[in-house]
Amino acid sequence: MTKAFDPHQAMADARHEFGEHGGVNMSIEASTTFTVMTPDLMPEIFAGQLGPNEGGCYLYGRHFNPTVFVLGRMVAAMEGAEAGYGTASGLSAIAAVIMQKCGGGGKVVSSNTLYGGTYALFEKYLPKNCNVETSFVDIQDLEAVEKAMQNGASVLYTETLSNPTLLTADISALAEIAHKYDAMLVVDNTFTPLIFSPMQEGADVVIHSATKFLSGASDVIAGVICCSKSFIEELMDLHLGSLMLLGPTMDPIVAFRLSLRLPHLAARMKEHSSRALFMATKLQEFGQDVVYPGLPEHPDHALFNRIRNKEYGFGGLFTIDMKTSERADRLMNLLQNEQQFGYIAVSLGYFDTLMSCPGASTSSEMSEEAQDRAGISPGLVRFSIGITGSIEERWNQMKQAIEQC
Ligand SMILES: *Cc1c(COP(=O)(O)O)cnc(C)c1O
């Protein structure tokens, strides 16, 4: 059965917005405040009863900016969400959502394999500063998830594809558990835009670090929250909203730049995916310990295949386990400094290849035991495969570097 939802088409439908002079791109609204035409209108505008569509106007840029709004609308459309909102970073999007739902004594149940910053937020920052406790579970162990949810958590949190272990979360099964306990399922879809559509599987909130694939150029830090209109309104509430009051606002110029990247996100994702599959297949034939969900040997290959939108492949990330951190460093050094294969840098989704050793970088917030539990070996190298250069030449570079390790 083919899926009815087409995220690329949905986003194209939502983009349409002429620029001020009929430009094919929207204009950038660079004003932080907006003119109230007569003073008597101010009270109603301030109370949110007289917006631009009701004969009033926009109020203030932290609350609402039309350029940021269009960007949010595009990403929301891609996820099939009612509403979306741009934030200053992916992490601020995550923090705002969790604070809104759980701040002051609430509980989170979360996957134990997370982006390092999110892990530190949940493990250290939120208990210390906001009295929010998180129970970490193996997100693939549905019984353990259900057991943990019995503590009254109001958020179940996961990434679609765990970082850096690339295991797949069964979103529809998790949504069922979350809803049974009256909780929200919050999903970080940063690794798999277009590939997975978590809201179609029952997720309540989808978060993106737009810093990664959505940007594609490693030039902006940004995030997006996709959810119901009512939850966005809650986040934007003048008295109680986390976005409104903590203020992680997206800059309209960033929103504009991202709006020019999203139309070719589909083309980029297909290319990242096909190159990652090519490279992972070659590496496996070459006897390397490679993990990529597109390989039939991957433990979640069937699950990934069942829930993905078929056109976009299996994503741009794979890992090679070099066993020791010394060999991992040697491989990365050769690839960067001898072969010009890519860059030793954290982050992902760039048009060139980025590689890092999670144990020493993005997952270093986790203790050695926690890393071990999450399956992060000290020699694990994560690759975010770029889309530049000839793929055959890239494979030659990789092969030569491995032969010297
Ligand atoms: C990078 C990243 C984040 C944090 O996003 P920022 O834009 O850097 O704040 C969150 N989740 C995942 C999966 C990421 O890769």
Short mmCIF file of C-alpha atoms and ligand atoms in Angstrom, two decimals, residues 87-94 114-118 157 159-163 188-191 207-212 220-224 347-348 362 382, ligand 1:
data_model
loop_
_atom_site.label_atom_id
_atom_site.label_comp_id
_atom_site.label_asym_id
_atom_site.label_seq_id
_atom_site.Cartn_x
_atom_site.Cartn_y
_atom_site.Cartn_z
CA THR A 87 13.27 28.73 17.27
CA ALA A 88 16.83 29.92 17.80
CA SER A 89 18.21 26.36 17.93
CA GLY A 90 17.17 22.74 18.04
CA LEU A 91 18.02 22.50 21.70
CA SER A 92 15.93 25.54 22.63
CA ALA A 93 13.00 23.94 20.82
CA ILE A 94 13.43 20.77 22.90
CA LEU A 114 20.08 10.76 22.56
CA TYR A 115 21.96 13.68 21.12
CA GLY A 116 24.49 14.59 23.84
CA GLY A 117 23.08 18.06 24.50
CA THR A 118 19.57 16.69 24.95
CA TYR A 157 10.67 11.45 24.27
CA GLU A 159 14.72 10.47 18.38
CA THR A 160 13.50 8.70 15.23
CA LEU A 161 16.95 7.31 14.67
CA SER A 162 19.15 7.04 17.73
CA ASN A 163 22.36 9.01 17.76
CA ASP A 188 13.24 14.57 17.39
CA ASN A 189 13.25 13.99 13.61
CA THR A 190 16.55 15.83 12.92
CA PHE A 191 18.30 12.81 11.36
CA ILE A 207 11.19 18.78 16.68
CA HIS A 208 13.95 19.54 14.20
CA SER A 209 17.38 20.94 14.66
CA ALA A 210 17.23 22.94 11.43
CA THR A 211 20.98 23.39 11.85
CA LYS A 212 21.47 20.01 10.16
CA VAL A 220 22.83 28.61 10.69
CA ILE A 221 21.79 27.41 14.15
CA ALA A 222 18.02 26.99 14.21
CA GLY A 223 15.16 24.76 15.31
CA VAL A 224 11.50 24.11 14.54
CA SER A 347 27.21 18.07 13.37
CA LEU A 348 25.63 16.49 10.30
CA THR A 362 28.79 14.54 20.78
CA ARG A 382 30.03 8.54 12.68
C1 LIG B 1 22.16 18.97 16.67
C2 LIG B 1 21.04 18.23 17.27
C3 LIG B 1 20.23 18.81 18.26
C4 LIG B 1 20.49 20.20 18.79
O1 LIG B 1 20.27 21.16 17.81
P1 LIG B 1 20.97 22.61 17.79
O2 LIG B 1 20.39 23.24 16.59
O3 LIG B 1 22.44 22.41 17.75
O4 LIG B 1 20.55 23.28 19.07
C5 LIG B 1 19.18 18.07 18.75
N1 LIG B 1 18.94 16.82 18.32
C6 LIG B 1 19.70 16.22 17.39
C7 LIG B 1 19.37 14.83 16.96
C8 LIG B 1 20.78 16.89 16.84
O5 LIG B 1 21.54 16.28 15.91
#
